[in-house]
Every structure is written in structure tokens, then in C-alpha cells.
Amino acid sequence: MSKKDKILIAAQELFARYGYAGTTMKMVAEQAGVASGLVFHYFDNKENLFMVAGSELIDSMIIILHSKTIDCDNGCEALRGFVKAYLDFTIENKKTFPTIIRCSPFSDDNPDLDRKRIGAKFKELIDMIEEFLQRGIKDGSIISLPVSQTAYMVYANIIGAVRTRFLAPYEIPGLFDEAIEFIMRSVCVAPARKI
Amino acid sequence: MSKKDKILIAAQELFARYGYAGTTMKMVAEQAGVASGLVFHYFDNKENLFMVAGSELIDSMIIILHSKTIDCDNGCEALRGFVKAYLDFTIENKKTFPTIIRCSPFSDDNPDLDRKRIGAKFKELIDMIEEFLQRGIKDGSIISLPVSQTAYMVYANIIGAVRTRFLAPYEIPGLFDEAIEFIMRSVCVAPARKI
Amino acid sequence: MSKKDKILIAAQELFARYGYAGTTMKMVAEQAGVASGLVFHYFDNKENLFMVAGSELIDSMIIILHSKTIDCDNGCEALRGFVKAYLDFTIENKKTFPTIIRCSPFSDDNPDLDRKRIGAKFKELIDMIEEFLQRGIKDGSIISLPVSQTAYMVYANIIGAVRTRFLAPYEIPGLFDEAIEFIMRSVCVAPARKI
Amino acid sequence: MSKKDKILIAAQELFARYGYAGTTMKMVAEQAGVASGLVFHYFDNKENLFMVAGSELIDSMIIILHSKTIDCDNGCEALRGFVKAYLDFTIENKKTFPTIIRCSPFSDDNPDLDRKRIGAKFKELIDMIEEFLQRGIKDGSIISLPVSQTAYMVYANIIGAVRTRFLAPYEIPGLFDEAIEFIMRSVCVAPARKI
DNA sequence: TATGAATGAGATTTCATTCAT
DNA sequence: AATGAATGAAATCTCATTCAT
């Protein structure tokens, strides 16, 4: 692995564990096994390193989310696939995922950071949800509802579930499964409820 | 107002706007119009000031939430009352509310902070939700569901909605109203759906 | 006991345990059970409090040393009595005695302090020793030696023994007894050695 | 000279003159002609700087003491050589030597400091004295006496003499010479007394 | 590309001291 | 005599960043 990659991975893990302010450039250099100057050589400054570290994680997540929702039968199934894939991704990347939490526009970590670039990527996720909702309403698998606000609420559910699991000290078995059901119940035309 | 109170209010506003790391003790002292030493005289250190600032806000919120849910007809209505009162509170205290976000156990701001004391207060909120769910299931206003996980998910919805409104750069009209409907649809026995 | 006395005793104990820099005026006030302002009311400032605390201890020691050496048969016995009384005093006042160590001109604690007044009292001790030596040389109980330098060396022995016992982490049984013998051997005409 | 060395020398001189509390890291940086951050870069914190400054001085002293006592004819001569070399060292290093006084376990400067590491080095000195005494008793140059306690007392003499010279405001010509004689008289089999 | 010495602004915290009551 | 709120200078320490090599 190149030293540049080592730095990026170190940054992703450290920002995940210690937050933006709690992570120093020296810590990143040490964990990556390089001189501190090299971190600046490749990433210019701390904010940029943080944003690149986050971007890179989100990009890989977005690719997976697309692939997991590409061939779903209807809007409701696509939505379920999206939520499940998202939550699975957080578990599979539990050492680095909190960095995504922290660099998202929903973060409370360092409000001074310029999250425009990353904000756009998160918008992409919201747009995917909106699209699924729209499709579901059309194909009859999702009830009639205001798509824009609901898309944010679906995403808000994911945010909340992920934060509860990753940040809060509460241990709740089956939380992620229940998160999916919670959303489905709210937006999908439940089979049992169909006359 | 006493200087101690001035310090606390300054802290609540500054932590809300700039986060934990972004707020300095000097900023607090200046905004409160006191010497920096006085901040330490009353609050010992930055972490304690942050926790006291957060605690005090949560306490006042909890009192309101209790009063707004005390005489609801059934579990579903109590739950709706709780969620609405919570969201209303955030709007009425928009200058200071983000401090609650930041000192909550769901925060990603400074993972090193000892949030035990405050975590207990948040647990109280979760417990209120759980109790409403239980009551609703018994009185037939809420569908049968796993109360513990669902309580967390209801709270996760609130967290997500509040974060979207307070932290994210997205402007979504009617988001809070929709948040209430989203939750109600997921857990309540909707009149339209009865038989 | 008057509050003024309580403050003085608190100061003597705290300076003994934590040194000049390690003791704060607030600590003194707390241990004495008074408001911090009162410490300043009675003692003006920290340096003065330290000096008064030390002076008072030395004064009481000097009185004892005089009384214990007043009726010795010869110079050698007077010297022995002095050294023994000094060492005994340190043991009987072990909670406060280190304050004498710290405010003495032989201290390395805070070289900026003005020790003139206290230096004079220590000179009194050196003078006592010198007098005993002189008497002993005259009455034949002490060998011929340069009294001035030797007086300092006798005192140096006491200083060293006391520091070893009170400050160093070494536990040496019988050190004080041996200190007396060490001095006696060096300056007295030992009975066994008399032809 | 490297900047690291400059810092160490500045520290040794300043701690010697102003004590631990009286020396600030800024003073050290200024005297060394470097930025304050560099002092922390190399020595982490004030306590460590103090201990390293002291250690380094003691190490060089121990080497000299060994070399000056290596080929003495008997225990008494070795002891005399040790004491003389010790006192000479303090004079030759009078600008820095008080730092050794202050970081020794016999110091009253800042009782909170962790002197374990340095205490071990001082124990080495005590052990040297004990060895000389033992040798002297065996070879007949030193009288029969309890070696352990006496070793401490010999060292106590050195401590006392050095403190009187370096810290006290008393000017006593010939004090160090007399210190040697004082010790010799107390422990050695004086030629004149033989037979 | 790679190192790590070097900088210096700025943060937290401490604490002697003052002063109104 | 007694309190403790209030001040503010100064100390320790951190850390992003630069730069010579």
C-alpha cells in the first residue's frame, strides 16, 4: 500500500474514533507510520484530510447502495434494499464509518467545517430515497405521501438508528432490523393491510 | 441576573453555535461580560461548564415534556403530544437547543466527554416513549410491536428530524409536521385503516 | 482557638506537606475553615504568611533548645544536648517541622523569598553551637578545632540527618542516634581516647 | 551545539538559580534562544525537563566520582577522595549544580515530583560511601561503626556543607576543607590517635 | 517523495490579591 | 472581623503548519 493510502486509512480510523478536534495530524502520521510533514504534503491541511477521508468512504458507500438497489421489483423493495444496504455498510465498516457520521451535514462535530462538497454527496442519497418513494407511489407499493419531506424523514431514521448504535452507550439488540420495519410500516402499503 | 447565570446562558448559546471545541472559555467570559477567572470559579473547567449548560437545558425540557403529556386520552395521543412538544421546544429554544444535541449521548461532538450523568436524563426520555407505546398497545391505539426497540426508533426519528433542521443546510418546509406523521403512521392504529 | 491561630496552624501543616509553591491561599483558608479573604486580612500576603508560620515554629524550637542545654556540665554535653533536643523536636513536630526546613536559609524551596528575618534566627542556632564548642575547648571536653566552620558543620549534620529522615524515601533505623554519635566522635574528646 | 543541548543547558542553569517553580518554560526557551514549542517537542513537559536536566548532571558527576576514587590505597583515603571530588565538582559546576540539589530526594523543592529515577542514582552514591567504609573497617583505616547509618551521615555532611555554601547567605571561608576534616575525624583511625 | 526540527498563536487553567458588603 | 465574588496576569501545554534538507 502506498504511504498516501496509509495516511488516508489512518485518518479514517482516527477521525472515527476521536472526532475532528480529538484527532491530531501527528496522531495520523504516527498511526500511518510516516513523518508528519508527509501528511501535509499529500493533504495540505487538516480540514482537507478530513473531507477527503470522508468523501472516499461515502463514495464507496454510494457505489454499494446503487448496486444493491438496481434490480428491485418495486419502490418499496428498493427502499427496503437501500436502508438495509446502508445499515449493513455501517456494520461492515464499523472502524471507519463514524467518520462519515462526523463529516456529514447532520454532524454536530465542528460546525465551522465547510461541508459543501460532502453535502452534495449526501444529497445524492436523499435523492435516491426520493426516487424510490416516487416509484413506489406510482407502482402502488408505497402510500401517498409528500415525497421530499418523507425522503428526509427516511434518512433521519437511518441517521438516528446509526447514531444510537455507534455513539450512544445503549445496547439494543435487533435495533437495525426494527429500524427497517419502522420505516416500512410508515411508508409502504403493508400486505396484511391490503383488503 | 447574577453573573453565574450570565455565564451559563452565554455558554449555552456559544456551545450551541460553535460546538465544544469551537467555543473557548474566553469567548464565554466575554459574551457573559465577566473576567475569565470567574468562569472557572463557578464551573471549574470547560467540560463541567458544558455538562452543566446541557443538563440545565434538558431539565427544563423534561419538565415541559411531562406537563404536555400528562393528560392525554390514550397512548397514541400521548406519543403524538410528546413528539410535538419536543419539536416545539427545539424551535422555541433555537439559540440554545443545539447544546442539548451536542451533549447528548447521540452526539459526535467530542467522544471523550463523560456523558454518564446526561445519558441518564436521555434515558428518561426514552423511557417516557416506551411507556406511551406500552399504554397504547394496551388501549388499542398503538399496534403490537417490540416496545424497547421501537422507543429508540421513535427517538431516532426525533433526533434525525432535529439534526436535519438545525445542522444540515437543507431547508425543508413542513419537516417537523411530517416527522410527527411519519411516526404516527408507523406505530399508531390509523383510523382509516381500522377495518 | 482564634481564627487567626487556625490559619497559622493550617499554614504550617500545608507548607510542610506541599511546599511553598504547592500550597495555595485557598487551601490554607479551607483547611482552617475560614474565608480566603480572612487569610489576607491577617497575614497580608502569601510570603508573609509563610514567614510568620516559619518564625513561629522556630521561636518555639529555640526556646526549647535553650531550656534543654541550660544546665549541662561541659561544652561537649551541651552540644550533645543541643543536637538531641533539635532532633527530638523534629520528631515531636513532624507534621509542621518541614515548614522550618523550607523557610530556612538552607532551603532550596523558592530562592526568591526574603529570608533575612528568619536567617537571623538560624544564626542564633549556629551561634549557640559555636558557644558550646568554645566552652568545650576551654573545659577540655572538645578537641581543638576552628569553631566557626565547625559550628556550621555541626549544623550541616543536623540539616542532613533531618532531610534524610523527612524528605528522602530512605528508611534508616537509628539514623538520628547515629547522627549524634557521628558529631560527638568528630568533635569531642572521647572518654575511651583519653589516655 | 544543537538546539536540544542549548535547551538542556539553559534549563540546568535556570533551575539552579530560580528553582522549579521559579523557572518557567518561557524563560528556558528564551535563554536557549528557541521557540517555546521546541522545549515541549524535546522534553514533553516541565517535570520531565527538570528530571532530565538533573539526571544528566548527576550522571556526569557519578562518572567523575568513580574515576577519582578508583585507585585509592585504603578505605579512608577512598572516602576522603570521594568527599573531596564531590565538593570540587560542586564548585566547578557552580552555575548548574544547585539543580542537582533541587532534584535530589533530599530536596524540599516541590515534594510532588516523582524522584524515583533520580533517587536510584543518589542511592548509588550512598552505596559508594558504604563500600568505602566497609573497606576501611577491613583494612584498619576506619574505626568500627554501623556502615549503613554512617554512610547516610557522611552524605548528610556533604549535603549540609553544600547547602550552606550554595543556598545560605553565610560566607564561611574554608568550609569545604573543614567538612572533609569533620568527616575524617569522625570515621577514620587518625594517625595521631593510633597506639 | 520523505523527514522531523522548528515555530508561535492560542487554549485551558491557576491563583494571589482586591474589594464591596 | 469575616465573607466570597471577582479580577486578570501568567503559566503550562497543544498543535496546525512551515521549511530546510
mmCIF file of N, CA and C in Angstrom, chain C residues 14 18 24 46 60 74 76 79 87 96 99 107 117 122-123 139 146 148 153 158 181 184-185 191:
data_model
loop_
_atom_site.group_PDB
_atom_site.id
_atom_site.type_symbol
_atom_site.label_atom_id
_atom_site.label_comp_id
_atom_site.label_asym_id
_atom_site.label_seq_id
_atom_site.Cartn_x
_atom_site.Cartn_y
_atom_site.Cartn_z
ATOM 1 N N LEU C 14 0.311 22.786 55.949
ATOM 2 C CA LEU C 14 0.257 22.696 54.489
ATOM 3 C C LEU C 14 1.606 23.033 53.845
ATOM 4 N N TYR C 18 3.225 20.418 51.377
ATOM 5 C CA TYR C 18 3.204 20.696 49.938
ATOM 6 C C TYR C 18 4.207 21.739 49.471
ATOM 7 N N THR C 24 -1.653 26.711 48.272
ATOM 8 C CA THR C 24 -2.343 27.914 47.828
ATOM 9 C C THR C 24 -3.069 28.554 49.015
ATOM 10 N N LYS C 46 1.041 35.961 50.773
ATOM 11 C CA LYS C 46 1.493 34.581 50.944
ATOM 12 C C LYS C 46 2.888 34.519 51.560
ATOM 13 N N SER C 60 9.494 28.723 68.901
ATOM 14 C CA SER C 60 9.191 27.729 69.928
ATOM 15 C C SER C 60 10.321 26.708 70.033
ATOM 16 N N ASN C 74 29.443 20.369 80.690
ATOM 17 C CA ASN C 74 30.563 20.900 79.903
ATOM 18 C C ASN C 74 30.135 21.143 78.457
ATOM 19 N N CYS C 76 30.920 19.731 75.664
ATOM 20 C CA CYS C 76 30.557 18.525 74.898
ATOM 21 C C CYS C 76 29.145 18.078 75.242
ATOM 22 N N LEU C 79 26.601 20.409 73.782
ATOM 23 C CA LEU C 79 26.457 20.180 72.337
ATOM 24 C C LEU C 79 25.579 18.953 72.087
ATOM 25 N N LEU C 87 16.842 17.247 67.254
ATOM 26 C CA LEU C 87 16.287 16.097 66.538
ATOM 27 C C LEU C 87 14.975 15.634 67.170
ATOM 28 N N THR C 96 4.506 19.615 61.213
ATOM 29 C CA THR C 96 4.779 21.012 60.853
ATOM 30 C C THR C 96 6.258 21.288 60.618
ATOM 31 N N THR C 99 8.104 22.759 57.534
ATOM 32 C CA THR C 99 7.985 24.188 57.218
ATOM 33 C C THR C 99 9.242 24.934 57.669
ATOM 34 N N SER C 107 17.254 26.192 52.607
ATOM 35 C CA SER C 107 16.228 25.570 51.771
ATOM 36 C C SER C 107 16.463 25.823 50.291
ATOM 37 N N ARG C 117 14.914 37.907 57.877
ATOM 38 C CA ARG C 117 14.430 37.854 59.258
ATOM 39 C C ARG C 117 14.627 36.465 59.849
ATOM 40 N N PHE C 122 18.186 31.577 62.523
ATOM 41 C CA PHE C 122 19.040 30.402 62.319
ATOM 42 C C PHE C 122 20.465 30.705 62.772
ATOM 43 N N LYS C 123 20.846 31.954 62.549
ATOM 44 C CA LYS C 123 22.182 32.365 63.012
ATOM 45 C C LYS C 123 22.294 32.189 64.523
ATOM 46 N N ASP C 139 37.034 23.841 78.403
ATOM 47 C CA ASP C 139 36.961 22.904 79.540
ATOM 48 C C ASP C 139 37.535 21.526 79.210
ATOM 49 N N PRO C 146 38.682 24.686 64.490
ATOM 50 C CA PRO C 146 38.190 26.022 64.125
ATOM 51 C C PRO C 146 36.695 26.128 64.434
ATOM 52 N N SER C 148 34.221 28.392 64.171
ATOM 53 C CA SER C 148 33.214 28.928 63.253
ATOM 54 C C SER C 148 32.817 27.889 62.202
ATOM 55 N N MET C 153 29.438 23.074 60.374
ATOM 56 C CA MET C 153 29.427 21.650 60.022
ATOM 57 C C MET C 153 28.537 20.844 60.963
ATOM 58 N N ILE C 158 23.104 18.186 61.258
ATOM 59 C CA ILE C 158 21.697 18.155 61.668
ATOM 60 C C ILE C 158 20.791 18.304 60.437
ATOM 61 N N GLU C 181 26.129 10.444 67.462
ATOM 62 C CA GLU C 181 27.451 9.816 67.645
ATOM 63 C C GLU C 181 28.456 10.333 66.626
ATOM 64 N N MET C 184 29.620 13.669 67.821
ATOM 65 C CA MET C 184 30.427 13.546 69.043
ATOM 66 C C MET C 184 31.833 13.019 68.724
ATOM 67 N N ARG C 185 31.851 11.981 67.894
ATOM 68 C CA ARG C 185 33.160 11.400 67.549
ATOM 69 C C ARG C 185 34.076 12.431 66.911
ATOM 70 N N PRO C 191 35.970 9.704 75.823
ATOM 71 C CA PRO C 191 36.494 9.129 77.069
ATOM 72 C C PRO C 191 37.495 8.030 76.784
#
